[in-house]
Tab-separated table of C-alpha atoms in Angstrom:
chain	number	residue	atom	x	y	z
A	1	MET	CA	0.077	0.108	-0.046
A	2	ALA	CA	2.873	2.322	0.705
A	3	LEU	CA	4.335	1.584	-2.529
A	4	ALA	CA	1.233	2.246	-4.139
A	5	ALA	CA	0.716	5.699	-2.457
A	6	ARG	CA	4.045	6.690	-3.483
A	7	LEU	CA	3.318	5.526	-7.192
A	8	ARG	CA	0.557	7.819	-7.391
A	9	ARG	CA	2.731	10.991	-7.551
A	10	PHE	CA	3.788	9.802	-10.784
A	11	LEU	CA	0.465	9.032	-12.725
A	12	PRO	CA	-1.503	11.789	-14.614
A	13	LEU	CA	-4.009	13.999	-12.920
A	14	ARG	CA	-7.530	12.150	-13.882
A	15	ARG	CA	-10.273	14.274	-15.760
A	16	GLY	CA	-11.755	16.931	-13.912
A	17	ALA	CA	-8.852	17.375	-11.776
A	18	ALA	CA	-8.204	20.967	-10.746
A	19	PRO	CA	-5.803	22.370	-13.569
A	20	GLY	CA	-4.107	24.964	-11.260
A	21	PHE	CA	-0.806	22.684	-10.682
A	22	TRP	CA	2.200	24.914	-11.013
A	23	LEU	CA	5.735	23.893	-11.574
A	24	PRO	CA	8.594	26.177	-10.239
A	25	THR	CA	10.694	27.939	-12.746
A	26	GLY	CA	13.146	25.853	-14.451
A	27	THR	CA	12.024	22.453	-13.074
A	28	SER	CA	11.243	20.843	-16.735
A	29	GLY	CA	15.000	20.381	-16.887
A	30	SER	CA	15.112	21.914	-20.507
A	31	ARG	CA	18.315	24.039	-21.238
A	32	GLY	CA	17.921	27.705	-21.652
A	33	PRO	CA	16.958	30.651	-19.826
A	34	ARG	CA	13.724	30.735	-18.086
A	35	GLY	CA	11.118	33.576	-17.568
A	36	PRO	CA	10.498	35.239	-14.495
A	37	GLY	CA	7.235	33.757	-13.745
A	38	ARG	CA	5.999	29.947	-13.315
A	39	PHE	CA	4.481	27.683	-15.941
A	40	ARG	CA	1.267	26.028	-15.761
A	41	VAL	CA	1.196	22.070	-16.335
A	42	SER	CA	-0.590	22.715	-20.039
A	43	GLU	CA	2.392	24.782	-21.073
A	44	VAL	CA	5.113	21.998	-20.584
A	45	LEU	CA	3.295	19.017	-21.437
A	46	GLY	CA	3.351	19.329	-25.281
A	47	ASN	CA	2.010	16.047	-26.582
A	48	PRO	CA	-0.412	14.289	-23.838
A	49	GLY	CA	0.598	10.767	-25.310
A	50	THR	CA	4.310	11.408	-24.755
A	51	PHE	CA	3.885	12.854	-21.498
A	52	LYS	CA	1.908	9.723	-20.105
A	53	ARG	CA	4.490	7.574	-21.522
A	54	GLY	CA	7.097	9.577	-19.553
A	55	LEU	CA	5.098	9.111	-16.398
A	56	LEU	CA	5.002	5.528	-16.801
A	57	VAL	CA	8.442	5.124	-17.336
A	58	SER	CA	9.166	7.204	-14.349
A	59	ALA	CA	6.746	5.069	-12.491
A	60	LEU	CA	8.486	2.062	-13.543
A	61	SER	CA	11.641	3.543	-12.650
A	62	TYR	CA	10.478	4.112	-9.032
A	63	LEU	CA	9.075	0.850	-8.752
A	64	GLY	CA	12.552	-0.805	-10.030
A	65	PHE	CA	14.323	1.531	-7.168
A	66	GLU	CA	11.772	0.153	-4.472
A	67	THR	CA	12.572	-3.197	-5.667
A	68	TYR	CA	16.326	-2.754	-5.645
A	69	GLN	CA	15.847	-1.445	-1.947
A	70	VAL	CA	13.992	-4.348	-0.774
A	71	ILE	CA	16.618	-7.010	-2.611
A	72	SER	CA	19.511	-4.827	-1.129
A	73	GLN	CA	18.069	-5.382	2.476
A	74	GLY	CA	17.574	-9.079	1.689
A	75	ALA	CA	21.236	-9.262	0.777
A	76	VAL	CA	22.237	-7.710	3.849
A	77	VAL	CA	20.016	-10.145	5.846
A	78	ASN	CA	21.254	-13.263	3.742
A	79	ALA	CA	25.025	-11.949	4.175
A	80	THR	CA	24.362	-11.516	7.929
A	81	ALA	CA	22.617	-14.987	8.094
A	82	LYS	CA	25.886	-16.489	6.163
A	83	VAL	CA	28.181	-15.093	8.386
A	84	GLU	CA	26.412	-16.634	11.376
A	85	GLU	CA	26.510	-19.851	9.452
A	86	ILE	CA	30.357	-19.620	9.190
A	87	LEU	CA	30.751	-18.752	12.848
A	88	GLU	CA	28.751	-21.801	13.792
A	89	GLN	CA	30.913	-24.066	11.836
A	90	ALA	CA	34.099	-22.239	12.882
A	91	ASP	CA	33.113	-22.808	16.714
A	92	TYR	CA	32.280	-26.354	16.329
A	93	LEU	CA	35.616	-27.240	14.321
A	94	TYR	CA	37.626	-25.291	17.284
A	95	GLU	CA	35.612	-27.271	19.808
A	96	SER	CA	36.507	-30.242	18.002
A	97	GLY	CA	40.254	-29.637	17.674
A	98	GLU	CA	40.341	-29.317	13.883
A	99	THR	CA	42.781	-26.807	13.720
A	100	GLU	CA	43.662	-26.970	9.981
A	101	LYS	CA	40.259	-27.602	8.916
A	102	LEU	CA	39.021	-24.350	10.724
A	103	TYR	CA	42.030	-22.434	9.181
A	104	GLN	CA	41.074	-23.561	5.901
A	105	LEU	CA	37.484	-22.661	6.269
A	106	LEU	CA	38.387	-19.113	7.489
A	107	THR	CA	40.952	-18.090	5.175
A	108	GLN	CA	38.304	-18.490	2.562
A	109	TYR	CA	36.691	-15.185	4.080
A	110	LYS	CA	40.149	-13.349	4.882
A	111	GLU	CA	38.800	-10.268	3.239
A	112	SER	CA	35.788	-10.035	5.377
A	113	GLU	CA	34.699	-7.013	7.405
A	114	ASP	CA	32.986	-9.065	10.182
A	115	ALA	CA	35.376	-8.694	13.390
A	116	GLU	CA	33.642	-11.988	14.943
A	117	LEU	CA	35.319	-13.550	11.827
A	118	LEU	CA	38.612	-11.865	11.500
A	119	TRP	CA	39.344	-12.553	15.417
A	120	ARG	CA	38.746	-16.392	14.963
A	121	LEU	CA	40.698	-16.150	11.886
A	122	ALA	CA	43.662	-14.626	14.078
A	123	ARG	CA	43.190	-17.366	16.443
A	124	ALA	CA	43.141	-20.151	13.887
A	125	SER	CA	46.517	-18.871	12.231
A	126	ARG	CA	47.948	-18.692	15.557
A	127	ASP	CA	46.951	-22.425	16.463
A	128	VAL	CA	48.429	-23.624	13.096
A	129	ALA	CA	51.632	-21.609	13.726
A	130	GLN	CA	51.970	-23.658	17.015
A	131	LEU	CA	51.396	-27.161	15.485
A	132	SER	CA	54.524	-29.290	15.890
A	133	ARG	CA	54.526	-30.272	12.250
A	134	THR	CA	54.670	-26.414	11.152
A	135	SER	CA	58.086	-25.293	9.958
A	136	GLU	CA	59.709	-22.164	11.333
A	137	GLU	CA	59.399	-20.459	8.337
A	138	GLU	CA	55.596	-20.898	7.898
A	139	LYS	CA	55.186	-20.279	11.788
A	140	LYS	CA	56.636	-16.907	11.407
A	141	GLN	CA	54.424	-16.241	8.566
A	142	LEU	CA	51.441	-17.369	10.216
A	143	VAL	CA	52.261	-15.278	13.432
A	144	TYR	CA	52.483	-12.156	11.427
A	145	GLU	CA	49.350	-12.869	9.584
A	146	ALA	CA	47.637	-13.475	12.870
A	147	LEU	CA	48.453	-10.417	14.176
A	148	GLU	CA	47.045	-8.596	10.676
A	149	TYR	CA	43.735	-10.293	11.167
A	150	ALA	CA	43.371	-9.356	14.834
A	151	LYS	CA	44.311	-5.870	13.978
A	152	ARG	CA	41.644	-5.466	11.505
A	153	ALA	CA	39.166	-7.212	13.706
A	154	LEU	CA	39.982	-4.426	16.213
A	155	GLU	CA	39.560	-1.742	13.390
A	156	LYS	CA	36.143	-3.012	12.492
A	157	ASN	CA	35.072	-3.219	16.423
A	158	GLU	CA	36.536	-1.435	19.178
A	159	SER	CA	34.119	-2.758	21.603
A	160	ASN	CA	34.817	-6.462	20.991
A	161	PHE	CA	36.328	-7.697	23.889
A	162	ALA	CA	37.873	-11.027	21.954
A	163	ALA	CA	39.479	-8.528	19.262
A	164	HIS	CA	41.218	-6.834	22.149
A	165	LYS	CA	42.123	-10.271	23.571
A	166	TRP	CA	43.585	-11.730	20.292
A	167	TYR	CA	45.553	-8.403	19.404
A	168	ALA	CA	47.284	-8.474	22.710
A	169	ILE	CA	48.177	-12.166	22.407
A	170	CYS	CA	49.349	-11.840	18.616
A	171	ILE	CA	51.425	-8.803	19.409
A	172	SER	CA	53.275	-10.817	22.321
A	173	ASP	CA	53.656	-13.662	19.561
A	174	VAL	CA	55.382	-11.106	17.272
A	175	GLY	CA	57.778	-9.999	20.025
A	176	ASP	CA	59.525	-13.178	19.807
A	177	TYR	CA	60.774	-12.213	16.413
A	178	GLU	CA	61.636	-8.659	17.018
A	179	GLY	CA	64.077	-8.498	19.906
A	180	ILE	CA	63.844	-7.550	23.513
A	181	LYS	CA	63.425	-4.005	23.226
A	182	VAL	CA	60.372	-4.358	21.117
A	183	LYS	CA	59.205	-7.069	23.187
A	184	ILE	CA	59.218	-4.702	26.531
A	185	ALA	CA	57.850	-1.884	24.452
A	186	ASN	CA	54.931	-4.298	23.426
A	187	ALA	CA	54.382	-5.352	26.966
A	188	TYR	CA	52.393	-2.012	27.747
A	189	ILE	CA	50.173	-2.361	24.630
A	190	ILE	CA	49.544	-6.022	25.545
A	191	LYS	CA	48.572	-5.143	29.136
A	192	LYS	CA	46.303	-2.135	27.958
A	193	HIS	CA	44.310	-4.489	25.697
A	194	PHE	CA	44.033	-7.292	27.990
A	195	GLU	CA	42.595	-4.671	30.439
A	196	LYS	CA	40.224	-3.630	27.789
A	197	ALA	CA	39.178	-7.054	27.170
A	198	ILE	CA	38.320	-7.553	30.880
A	199	GLU	CA	36.517	-4.394	31.028
A	200	LEU	CA	34.499	-5.105	28.228
A	201	ASN	CA	33.558	-8.644	29.316
A	202	PRO	CA	34.364	-9.224	33.000
A	203	LYS	CA	33.074	-12.840	32.770
A	204	ASP	CA	35.799	-13.752	30.260
A	205	ALA	CA	37.777	-16.172	32.303
A	206	THR	CA	40.437	-16.400	29.779
A	207	SER	CA	41.458	-12.797	29.332
A	208	ILE	CA	41.753	-12.557	33.207
A	209	HIS	CA	43.834	-15.699	33.152
A	210	LEU	CA	46.203	-13.818	30.625
A	211	MET	CA	46.477	-10.832	32.514
A	212	GLY	CA	47.404	-13.067	35.421
A	213	ILE	CA	50.204	-14.408	33.149
A	214	TRP	CA	51.478	-10.814	32.296
A	215	CYS	CA	51.697	-10.269	35.774
A	216	TYR	CA	53.557	-13.652	36.439
A	217	THR	CA	55.854	-13.099	33.665
A	218	PHE	CA	57.096	-9.513	34.876
A	219	ALA	CA	57.505	-10.771	38.381
A	220	GLU	CA	59.790	-13.559	37.319
A	221	MET	CA	61.880	-11.314	34.519
A	222	PRO	CA	65.587	-12.258	35.144
A	223	TRP	CA	67.727	-9.648	36.629
A	224	TYR	CA	69.685	-8.971	33.499
A	225	GLN	CA	66.396	-8.453	31.420
A	226	ARG	CA	65.270	-5.711	34.282
A	227	ARG	CA	68.542	-4.046	33.813
A	228	ILE	CA	68.030	-3.854	29.922
A	229	ALA	CA	64.435	-2.811	30.600
A	230	LYS	CA	65.691	0.074	32.984
A	231	VAL	CA	68.517	1.300	30.392
A	232	LEU	CA	65.717	1.166	27.629
A	233	PHE	CA	62.696	2.511	29.490
A	234	ALA	CA	62.349	4.850	32.361
A	235	THR	CA	59.506	3.005	33.859
A	236	PRO	CA	59.741	-0.695	32.630
A	237	PRO	CA	56.916	-2.788	33.058
A	238	SER	CA	56.690	-4.642	36.384
A	239	SER	CA	54.463	-6.801	38.602
A	240	THR	CA	54.401	-9.091	41.384
A	241	TYR	CA	53.426	-12.641	42.421
A	242	GLU	CA	50.666	-11.368	44.364
A	243	GLU	CA	48.977	-9.481	41.591
A	244	ALA	CA	49.530	-12.522	39.231
A	245	LEU	CA	47.865	-14.865	42.111
A	246	GLY	CA	44.889	-12.130	42.325
A	247	TYR	CA	44.270	-12.725	38.465
A	248	PHE	CA	44.572	-16.467	38.438
A	249	HIS	CA	42.210	-16.774	41.413
A	250	ARG	CA	39.711	-14.251	39.622
A	251	ALA	CA	39.454	-16.266	36.693
A	252	GLU	CA	38.798	-19.325	38.682
A	253	GLN	CA	35.818	-17.747	40.276
A	254	VAL	CA	34.470	-16.540	37.073
A	255	ASP	CA	34.657	-20.241	35.731
A	256	PRO	CA	36.045	-22.647	37.925
A	257	ASN	CA	38.201	-25.555	36.497
A	258	PHE	CA	38.080	-23.770	32.877
A	259	TYR	CA	41.781	-24.400	32.107
A	260	SER	CA	44.406	-26.794	33.200
A	261	LYS	CA	47.049	-24.136	33.033
A	262	ASN	CA	45.390	-21.627	35.517
A	263	LEU	CA	45.259	-24.566	38.032
A	264	LEU	CA	48.901	-25.160	37.253
A	265	LEU	CA	49.756	-21.282	37.548
A	266	LEU	CA	48.016	-21.040	40.779
A	267	GLY	CA	50.177	-23.845	42.110
A	268	LYS	CA	53.503	-22.390	40.721
A	269	THR	CA	52.627	-18.905	42.027
A	270	TYR	CA	52.269	-20.089	45.560
A	271	LEU	CA	55.261	-22.021	45.354
A	272	LYS	CA	56.941	-18.686	44.256
A	273	LEU	CA	55.341	-17.078	47.425
A	274	HIS	CA	56.562	-19.952	49.531
A	275	ASN	CA	53.191	-21.670	50.347
A	276	LYS	CA	53.637	-25.341	49.845
A	277	LYS	CA	50.441	-26.363	51.202
A	278	LEU	CA	48.206	-24.381	48.787
A	279	ALA	CA	50.708	-25.107	46.054
A	280	ALA	CA	50.003	-28.557	46.642
A	281	PHE	CA	46.445	-28.118	46.637
A	282	TRP	CA	46.387	-26.603	43.159
A	283	LEU	CA	49.019	-28.819	41.625
A	284	LEU	CA	46.928	-31.843	42.432
A	285	LYS	CA	43.852	-30.216	40.705
A	286	ALA	CA	45.980	-29.546	37.931
A	287	LYS	CA	47.475	-33.284	37.710
A	288	ASP	CA	43.916	-34.531	37.785
A	289	TYR	CA	42.542	-32.354	35.288
A	290	PRO	CA	41.042	-34.361	32.191
A	291	ALA	CA	43.443	-34.316	29.400
A	292	HIS	CA	41.468	-33.212	26.311
A	293	THR	CA	43.963	-31.369	24.628
A	294	GLU	CA	48.353	-31.625	23.932
A	295	GLU	CA	48.739	-28.649	26.505
A	296	ASP	CA	46.605	-30.761	29.129
A	297	LYS	CA	49.114	-33.533	28.962
A	298	GLN	CA	51.886	-31.003	29.152
A	299	VAL	CA	50.379	-29.532	32.354
A	300	HIS	CA	49.873	-32.913	33.821
A	301	THR	CA	53.533	-33.746	33.361
A	302	GLU	CA	54.857	-30.337	34.742
A	303	ALA	CA	52.457	-30.878	37.857
A	304	ALA	CA	53.539	-34.203	38.662
A	305	GLN	CA	57.111	-33.265	38.588
A	306	LEU	CA	56.680	-30.136	40.783
A	307	LEU	CA	54.424	-32.651	43.219
A	308	THR	CA	57.408	-35.155	42.937
A	309	GLY	CA	59.940	-32.427	43.861
A	310	PHE	CA	57.777	-31.945	46.890
A	311	SER	CA	57.807	-35.656	48.035
A	312	ASP	CA	61.725	-35.809	47.457
A	313	LYS	CA	62.386	-33.093	49.894
A	314	HIS	CA	60.618	-34.338	52.681
């Protein structure tokens, strides 16, 4: 009905309609100067048949435009639906541990403008880089690719907590190839994006855990690296084991037993703070955690070794 009402504006006046319809000066579109007055419709119609055919063409053109708008809106809906479908497939492959299949799926859409798709592609690129069968040359290329995808995700949506998280992770990875000065300088950027990810989603245990790792890393920084940091920066990044412990506990409160490494790091942090009782408690939890991934198996081994060290000392 709305379309029909709009089309009526293009149809000829019916017989008996009031003849006093005026066109403003110059609206006929013809070239050449116009007089100071206004024209009556009868003065610009010329051949009525030609005029009616012109109106019909205008009406059909308008109808075409309306149809285009409907189709365009439908295309947006379909595009959104397609992205949602891709994300569902991607999440299924990720949960299934199909790292290479996931990467192959998402690289088909590497030119996407969707932040959700791009940060998943960054994650997938990084996961392929960490596979044992990936060569060092391929690993380096994938690490830089991952950073580029994460950067684009952040550019597309600065309110996406996962884009901040994966941007920080990927910057950290790139630091391994760019020397100690760049790595320390990047630490400030990494911290800022982890904090932003936590601010945007306080219920994401992984972001909180990663902030704990940031604190743990700088708390145990070797003395020679601290000295280099002081030479390079007036106020080098620093933290304490107590800060790290706070983040690891907070992550556990948000999502209990979500990650074997969080349990392991709780145990290791308590060891650094010389609290062997609580260290043993968390290391046992890490050792008993169901092994779903290669990392879980590595956590089991390290936790068992640390617990054996307890036994040897008693």
